[in-house]
Amino acid sequence: MTGELRRLEETALEELRGVTSTEGLEGWRIAYLGRRARLTSILRSVGHLPAEQRPTAGQEANRVRLALEQAYHEKVEALRREEVSRQLREEQIDVTLPGRLVEPGYLHVITRTLRDIYAIFAEMGFQVLETPEVETDVNNFQLLNIPPFHPARDMWSTFHTTREGVLLRTHTSPGQIRAMRAYCPGPIRVILPGKCYRYEQVTARHESMFYQVEGLAVGYHVTMGDLKGVLTNFARKMFGAERKVRFRCSYFPFTEPSAEVDMDCIICQGQGCRVCDFTGWVEILGSGMVHPQVLRNGGYDPSVYSGFAFGMGPERVAMLKYCIDHVRYFYANDLRFLQQFA
Ligand code: DAH
């Protein structure tokens, strides 16, 4: 039996050397290692041999099986390598075939609105300045004339962090302090866009995360007339020359005097709807002349310099511009909504 095994091994290996294809290799495997192969029946019959022959025959049969299996695996690998180099040699890329279409992405409607806002203010000489979303209580409130325990803090439901005195900014107004401290005593004309956070119930007009675009101009002889001119120009450029704008007296601790700017509600044409709280008007921004103390906190002498500031909500702007009746759509990631702005 040992002799037969040797011959079998030799023939098998000899034949394997001549194999050049995957199909040939499979045929070889079935012939020499398959269920009906001679080697398999020898292995099965070892048990029936007389006890003294069994160990030698068994060992030899197993050795041959392992040798053939190893040779088989090496051949598989060799064929695979040959195939790869054949492909590299023979297959060429047809550069004349049409490419596969990659669908282009598009900007989120809020990103587009922000860019529209930047463009309008850029024409009026305002630069974009980015300021941090995580702020100190000092910048977000105190330097804006809102000391601890001041009732005005109720206007901004705040997300505090576990670090004392550090919070998520509730508005972009702390950027005013940063801008003034960076540019003092030079003149300033900046817009400060970015995300803000408030601990608030979601309604048709409120989200807990939203954008604001703050504006700040500081210089000699900056007046309320400049403020009205800049904001009216903005509203007309953004929504069309026929839009109605109204300035309403208001209160903000960091401006004096303060005004809220409303536009007629495009969604209901001033008739009253959910978006405008059934008033026909939608507030698009808060504004005012920079409070003397805030100028001082920024490093400017209020007897020499003056300034105006405003803060608007680009979501509101987009809602009006595109007649969207719920703020929640912007960040719900519903493609049926988002794709309408492709
Ligand atoms: N920071 C105010 C808010 O979030 C908005 C605002 C009002 C900004 C008046 C201003 C301003 O710069 O002058 O409600």
Short mmCIF file of C-alpha atoms and ligand atoms in Angstrom, two decimals:
data_model
loop_
_atom_site.label_atom_id
_atom_site.label_comp_id
_atom_site.label_asym_id
_atom_site.label_seq_id
_atom_site.Cartn_x
_atom_site.Cartn_y
_atom_site.Cartn_z
CA MET A 1 0.00 0.00 0.00
CA THR A 2 2.88 2.35 0.76
CA GLY A 3 4.16 1.83 -2.74
CA GLU A 4 0.82 2.65 -4.24
CA LEU A 5 0.58 5.79 -2.15
CA ARG A 6 4.00 6.97 -3.37
CA ARG A 7 3.06 6.42 -6.98
CA LEU A 8 -0.24 8.16 -6.45
CA GLU A 9 1.53 11.16 -4.92
CA GLU A 10 3.99 11.38 -7.79
CA THR A 11 1.34 11.13 -10.50
CA ALA A 12 -0.86 13.67 -8.74
CA LEU A 13 1.92 16.22 -8.33
CA GLU A 14 3.11 15.65 -11.86
CA GLU A 15 -0.37 16.24 -13.21
CA LEU A 16 -0.86 19.30 -11.00
CA ARG A 17 2.22 20.91 -12.56
CA GLY A 18 0.49 20.71 -15.93
CA VAL A 19 -2.72 22.44 -14.70
CA THR A 20 -3.12 25.94 -16.13
CA SER A 21 -6.73 26.90 -15.42
CA THR A 22 -9.15 27.10 -12.52
CA GLU A 23 -11.42 24.53 -14.15
CA GLY A 24 -8.47 22.19 -14.64
CA LEU A 25 -7.56 22.65 -11.01
CA GLU A 26 -11.05 21.80 -9.86
CA GLY A 27 -10.94 18.62 -11.96
CA TRP A 28 -7.66 17.75 -10.35
CA ARG A 29 -9.05 18.33 -6.88
CA ILE A 30 -12.02 16.07 -7.51
CA ALA A 31 -9.78 13.38 -8.99
CA TYR A 32 -7.23 13.33 -6.17
CA LEU A 33 -8.90 14.76 -3.09
CA GLY A 34 -12.60 14.30 -3.85
CA ARG A 35 -15.00 11.88 -2.20
CA ARG A 36 -14.45 9.24 -4.87
CA ALA A 37 -10.69 9.70 -5.14
CA ARG A 38 -8.44 6.70 -4.69
CA LEU A 39 -6.69 8.41 -1.79
CA THR A 40 -9.97 8.89 0.02
CA SER A 41 -10.87 5.22 -0.25
CA ILE A 42 -7.39 4.25 0.92
CA LEU A 43 -7.82 6.50 3.94
CA ARG A 44 -11.17 4.92 4.63
CA SER A 45 -9.83 1.39 4.31
CA VAL A 46 -6.95 1.89 6.75
CA GLY A 47 -9.25 0.86 9.60
CA HIS A 48 -9.79 -2.55 8.06
CA LEU A 49 -6.10 -3.40 7.78
CA PRO A 50 -4.46 -5.87 10.16
CA ALA A 51 -3.51 -4.03 13.35
CA GLU A 52 0.27 -4.16 12.77
CA GLN A 53 0.00 -2.48 9.33
CA ARG A 54 -2.38 0.18 10.41
CA PRO A 55 -0.01 2.80 11.93
CA THR A 56 2.45 2.90 9.00
CA ALA A 57 -0.24 2.85 6.36
CA GLY A 58 -2.30 5.45 8.20
CA GLN A 59 0.66 7.78 8.66
CA GLU A 60 1.72 7.49 5.06
CA ALA A 61 -1.79 8.02 3.71
CA ASN A 62 -2.21 11.14 5.85
CA ARG A 63 1.18 12.48 4.80
CA VAL A 64 0.24 12.12 1.16
CA ARG A 65 -3.13 13.77 1.77
CA LEU A 66 -1.48 16.77 3.51
CA ALA A 67 1.13 17.04 0.75
CA LEU A 68 -1.55 17.06 -1.95
CA GLU A 69 -3.69 19.55 -0.07
CA GLN A 70 -0.79 21.90 0.40
CA ALA A 71 0.21 21.61 -3.24
CA TYR A 72 -3.40 22.33 -4.15
CA HIS A 73 -3.53 25.52 -2.07
CA GLU A 74 -0.25 26.74 -3.49
CA LYS A 75 -1.59 26.19 -6.97
CA VAL A 76 -4.76 28.15 -6.20
CA GLU A 77 -2.64 31.08 -5.11
CA ALA A 78 -0.30 30.77 -8.11
CA LEU A 79 -3.23 30.73 -10.53
CA ARG A 80 -4.75 33.77 -8.86
CA ARG A 81 -1.52 35.71 -9.21
CA GLU A 82 -1.17 34.72 -12.82
CA GLU A 83 -4.73 35.85 -13.48
CA VAL A 84 -4.08 39.26 -11.96
CA SER A 85 -0.96 39.84 -14.02
CA ARG A 86 -2.74 38.60 -17.13
CA GLN A 87 -5.52 41.10 -16.51
CA LEU A 88 -3.00 43.88 -15.97
CA ARG A 89 -1.27 42.91 -19.18
CA GLU A 90 -4.29 42.39 -21.37
CA GLU A 91 -7.22 44.42 -20.10
CA GLN A 92 -7.15 48.06 -20.92
CA ILE A 93 -9.44 50.84 -19.81
CA ASP A 94 -11.68 52.16 -22.53
CA VAL A 95 -11.44 55.86 -21.91
CA THR A 96 -14.12 56.57 -24.50
CA LEU A 97 -16.87 54.91 -22.44
CA PRO A 98 -19.26 57.38 -20.77
CA GLY A 99 -18.54 57.83 -17.05
CA ARG A 100 -20.86 56.89 -14.24
CA LEU A 101 -22.95 59.82 -13.15
CA VAL A 102 -22.16 61.21 -9.71
CA GLU A 103 -25.12 63.16 -8.42
CA PRO A 104 -23.90 66.56 -7.32
CA GLY A 105 -24.79 67.66 -3.81
CA TYR A 106 -26.32 71.01 -3.06
CA LEU A 107 -26.32 73.47 -0.24
CA HIS A 108 -28.74 73.36 2.67
CA VAL A 109 -31.34 76.07 2.42
CA ILE A 110 -29.99 77.77 5.55
CA THR A 111 -26.45 77.80 4.16
CA ARG A 112 -27.84 79.42 1.02
CA THR A 113 -29.76 81.97 3.03
CA LEU A 114 -26.65 82.78 5.07
CA ARG A 115 -24.69 83.31 1.87
CA ASP A 116 -27.41 85.58 0.50
CA ILE A 117 -27.23 87.57 3.74
CA TYR A 118 -23.43 87.80 3.55
CA ALA A 119 -23.62 89.02 -0.04
CA ILE A 120 -26.07 91.79 0.77
CA PHE A 121 -24.04 93.02 3.73
CA ALA A 122 -20.77 92.64 1.81
CA GLU A 123 -22.08 95.22 -0.65
CA MET A 124 -22.48 97.58 2.29
CA GLY A 125 -18.91 96.95 3.46
CA PHE A 126 -19.53 94.38 6.21
CA GLN A 127 -16.99 91.61 6.73
CA VAL A 128 -17.84 88.17 8.12
CA LEU A 129 -16.29 87.31 11.48
CA GLU A 130 -16.78 83.94 13.17
CA THR A 131 -16.88 83.73 16.94
CA PRO A 132 -17.17 80.73 19.33
CA GLU A 133 -20.36 78.85 20.15
CA VAL A 134 -19.22 77.98 23.65
CA GLU A 135 -19.01 81.24 25.54
CA THR A 136 -18.43 82.63 28.96
CA ASP A 137 -21.24 84.03 31.05
CA VAL A 138 -19.18 87.24 31.07
CA ASN A 139 -19.24 87.66 27.29
CA ASN A 140 -22.72 86.27 26.71
CA PHE A 141 -24.33 88.36 29.45
CA GLN A 142 -22.29 90.52 31.80
CA LEU A 143 -20.35 92.61 29.28
CA LEU A 144 -23.62 93.08 27.40
CA ASN A 145 -25.09 94.80 30.44
CA ILE A 146 -26.86 91.74 31.81
CA PRO A 147 -25.42 91.12 35.29
CA PRO A 148 -26.16 87.90 37.20
CA PHE A 149 -29.73 87.91 38.56
CA HIS A 150 -30.80 90.63 36.13
CA PRO A 151 -34.39 89.88 35.11
CA ALA A 152 -33.41 90.33 31.45
CA ARG A 153 -31.75 86.93 31.66
CA ASP A 154 -35.23 85.47 31.36
CA MET A 155 -35.16 86.47 27.70
CA TRP A 156 -32.52 83.83 27.06
CA SER A 157 -33.25 80.35 28.45
CA THR A 158 -29.75 79.08 28.74
CA PHE A 159 -27.93 75.77 28.37
CA HIS A 160 -25.25 75.91 31.02
CA THR A 161 -22.26 73.57 31.02
CA THR A 162 -20.88 71.73 34.00
CA ARG A 163 -18.08 74.25 34.11
CA GLU A 164 -19.06 77.28 36.17
CA GLY A 165 -19.45 80.39 34.03
CA VAL A 166 -19.30 78.54 30.70
CA LEU A 167 -22.40 78.16 28.54
CA LEU A 168 -23.66 77.63 25.00
CA ARG A 169 -24.16 81.10 23.63
CA THR A 170 -27.81 82.08 23.57
CA HIS A 171 -27.20 84.68 20.87
CA THR A 172 -24.36 85.94 18.68
CA SER A 173 -24.18 89.23 20.60
CA PRO A 174 -21.11 88.19 22.65
CA GLY A 175 -19.34 88.36 19.27
CA GLN A 176 -19.76 92.14 19.53
CA ILE A 177 -17.45 92.18 22.55
CA ARG A 178 -14.94 89.96 20.77
CA ALA A 179 -15.02 92.09 17.61
CA MET A 180 -14.61 95.36 19.53
CA ARG A 181 -11.73 94.01 21.58
CA ALA A 182 -10.05 92.71 18.43
CA TYR A 183 -10.38 95.93 16.40
CA CYS A 184 -10.38 98.71 19.00
CA PRO A 185 -9.83 101.62 18.41
CA GLY A 186 -10.39 101.08 14.68
CA PRO A 187 -13.71 101.39 12.89
CA ILE A 188 -15.83 98.22 12.68
CA ARG A 189 -18.31 96.91 10.15
CA VAL A 190 -18.84 93.20 10.68
CA ILE A 191 -21.47 90.53 10.61
CA LEU A 192 -21.12 87.64 13.05
CA PRO A 193 -22.96 84.54 11.89
CA GLY A 194 -23.27 81.25 13.75
CA LYS A 195 -25.25 78.78 15.76
CA CYS A 196 -26.96 79.65 19.03
CA TYR A 197 -28.64 77.46 21.59
CA ARG A 198 -31.63 77.91 23.84
CA TYR A 199 -33.35 75.67 26.31
CA GLU A 200 -36.75 76.07 24.74
CA GLN A 201 -39.82 74.21 23.63
CA VAL A 202 -39.95 73.63 19.88
CA THR A 203 -42.77 75.63 18.27
CA ALA A 204 -43.54 76.78 14.72
CA ARG A 205 -40.85 79.45 15.13
CA HIS A 206 -38.50 78.18 17.84
CA GLU A 207 -35.84 75.47 17.84
CA SER A 208 -33.30 74.81 20.57
CA MET A 209 -30.51 75.22 18.01
CA PHE A 210 -30.73 77.93 15.42
CA TYR A 211 -28.61 80.46 13.60
CA GLN A 212 -28.22 84.14 14.11
CA VAL A 213 -26.43 86.76 12.12
CA GLU A 214 -25.29 89.62 14.31
CA GLY A 215 -24.24 92.92 12.81
CA LEU A 216 -22.05 95.60 14.35
CA ALA A 217 -20.86 98.96 13.10
CA VAL A 218 -18.71 101.22 15.29
CA GLY A 219 -17.08 104.49 14.29
CA TYR A 220 -17.38 108.26 14.44
CA HIS A 221 -20.88 109.68 13.97
CA VAL A 222 -22.65 106.36 13.44
CA THR A 223 -26.35 107.17 13.88
CA MET A 224 -29.76 105.57 14.13
CA GLY A 225 -30.30 106.81 10.55
CA ASP A 226 -27.44 104.53 9.44
CA LEU A 227 -29.05 101.64 11.26
CA LYS A 228 -32.41 102.20 9.58
CA GLY A 229 -30.84 102.68 6.17
CA VAL A 230 -28.74 99.52 6.41
CA LEU A 231 -31.60 97.34 7.64
CA THR A 232 -34.17 98.71 5.21
CA ASN A 233 -31.74 98.15 2.37
CA PHE A 234 -31.20 94.62 3.62
CA ALA A 235 -34.92 93.84 3.76
CA ARG A 236 -35.55 95.21 0.27
CA LYS A 237 -32.56 93.39 -1.25
CA MET A 238 -33.57 90.15 0.38
CA PHE A 239 -37.33 90.20 -0.14
CA GLY A 240 -37.95 92.69 -2.91
CA ALA A 241 -38.46 96.45 -3.04
CA GLU A 242 -42.18 96.22 -2.28
CA ARG A 243 -41.78 94.65 1.17
CA LYS A 244 -43.07 96.51 4.17
CA VAL A 245 -40.74 96.98 7.11
CA ARG A 246 -41.59 98.44 10.48
CA PHE A 247 -39.35 99.53 13.32
CA ARG A 248 -40.91 98.94 16.69
CA CYS A 249 -39.60 100.31 20.02
CA SER A 250 -38.13 97.55 22.09
CA TYR A 251 -35.74 96.80 24.87
CA PHE A 252 -32.39 95.07 24.85
CA PRO A 253 -29.92 95.64 27.67
CA PHE A 254 -27.03 96.13 25.25
CA THR A 255 -28.62 98.76 23.01
CA GLU A 256 -30.13 102.15 23.73
CA PRO A 257 -32.45 102.95 22.05
CA SER A 258 -33.55 99.53 20.86
CA ALA A 259 -35.87 98.53 18.04
CA GLU A 260 -37.37 95.38 16.67
CA VAL A 261 -37.73 95.14 12.94
CA ASP A 262 -40.78 93.38 11.52
CA MET A 263 -41.71 92.50 7.96
CA ASP A 264 -45.16 91.86 6.62
CA CYS A 265 -45.80 88.11 6.68
CA ILE A 266 -45.36 86.80 3.15
CA ILE A 267 -46.98 83.49 4.01
CA CYS A 268 -50.41 84.93 4.79
CA GLN A 269 -49.95 88.32 3.08
CA GLY A 270 -50.50 89.99 6.43
CA GLN A 271 -53.79 88.16 7.06
CA GLY A 272 -52.53 86.28 10.14
CA CYS A 273 -51.29 82.71 10.34
CA ARG A 274 -49.41 80.29 12.59
CA VAL A 275 -46.02 81.69 11.58
CA CYS A 276 -46.85 85.30 12.40
CA ASP A 277 -48.84 84.41 15.51
CA PHE A 278 -51.90 85.76 13.68
CA THR A 279 -50.53 89.33 13.69
CA GLY A 280 -49.63 89.71 10.00
CA TRP A 281 -46.09 90.74 10.96
CA VAL A 282 -42.99 88.66 11.55
CA GLU A 283 -40.13 89.88 13.62
CA ILE A 284 -36.93 89.34 11.67
CA LEU A 285 -34.42 91.03 13.90
CA GLY A 286 -33.62 93.01 17.01
CA SER A 287 -31.45 96.08 16.77
CA GLY A 288 -30.39 99.32 18.38
CA MET A 289 -27.60 101.77 19.09
CA VAL A 290 -24.78 100.12 21.02
CA HIS A 291 -25.17 100.98 24.71
CA PRO A 292 -22.37 103.30 25.99
CA GLN A 293 -21.40 100.77 28.63
CA VAL A 294 -21.07 98.04 26.01
CA LEU A 295 -18.86 100.32 23.89
CA ARG A 296 -16.74 100.91 26.98
CA ASN A 297 -16.56 97.15 27.63
CA GLY A 298 -15.27 96.75 24.08
CA GLY A 299 -12.60 99.41 24.67
CA TYR A 300 -14.26 102.36 22.90
CA ASP A 301 -14.87 105.75 24.49
CA PRO A 302 -18.62 106.41 24.05
CA SER A 303 -18.09 110.16 24.02
CA VAL A 304 -16.04 109.77 20.84
CA TYR A 305 -17.46 106.66 19.19
CA SER A 306 -20.93 105.37 18.54
CA GLY A 307 -22.31 102.27 16.90
CA PHE A 308 -25.32 100.24 15.93
CA ALA A 309 -25.98 96.55 16.22
CA PHE A 310 -28.57 94.04 15.13
CA GLY A 311 -29.25 90.34 15.41
CA MET A 312 -31.38 88.42 12.93
CA GLY A 313 -32.57 84.84 12.57
CA PRO A 314 -31.73 83.37 9.15
CA GLU A 315 -34.31 80.61 9.71
CA ARG A 316 -36.98 83.30 9.93
CA VAL A 317 -35.56 84.95 6.85
CA ALA A 318 -35.66 81.61 4.96
CA MET A 319 -39.19 80.85 6.21
CA LEU A 320 -40.41 84.13 4.81
CA LYS A 321 -38.44 83.93 1.60
CA TYR A 322 -39.51 80.38 0.74
CA CYS A 323 -42.93 80.35 2.47
CA ILE A 324 -42.01 77.64 4.98
CA ASP A 325 -44.48 77.39 7.81
CA HIS A 326 -42.50 75.41 10.39
CA VAL A 327 -38.95 75.92 11.62
CA ARG A 328 -38.60 72.25 12.42
CA TYR A 329 -38.28 71.28 8.74
CA PHE A 330 -34.80 72.81 8.54
CA TYR A 331 -33.09 70.33 10.82
CA ALA A 332 -35.34 67.24 10.53
CA ASN A 333 -33.25 65.92 7.60
CA ASP A 334 -36.31 65.02 5.55
CA LEU A 335 -35.06 64.78 1.96
CA ARG A 336 -38.51 65.54 0.57
CA PHE A 337 -38.11 68.98 2.11
CA LEU A 338 -34.40 69.52 1.50
CA GLN A 339 -34.48 68.46 -2.15
CA GLN A 340 -36.90 71.23 -2.97
CA PHE A 341 -33.95 73.59 -2.71
CA ALA A 342 -31.65 71.62 -5.04
N1 DAH B 1 -29.16 89.16 20.82
C1 DAH B 1 -30.57 89.44 20.64
C2 DAH B 1 -31.34 88.15 20.81
O1 DAH B 1 -30.82 87.11 20.66
C3 DAH B 1 -30.83 90.01 19.30
C4 DAH B 1 -30.29 91.38 19.19
C5 DAH B 1 -31.06 92.45 19.53
C6 DAH B 1 -28.99 91.57 18.75
C7 DAH B 1 -30.57 93.71 19.43
C8 DAH B 1 -28.50 92.86 18.66
C9 DAH B 1 -29.31 93.92 19.00
O2 DAH B 1 -27.26 93.12 18.25
O3 DAH B 1 -28.82 95.21 18.87
O4 DAH B 1 -32.50 88.19 21.09
#
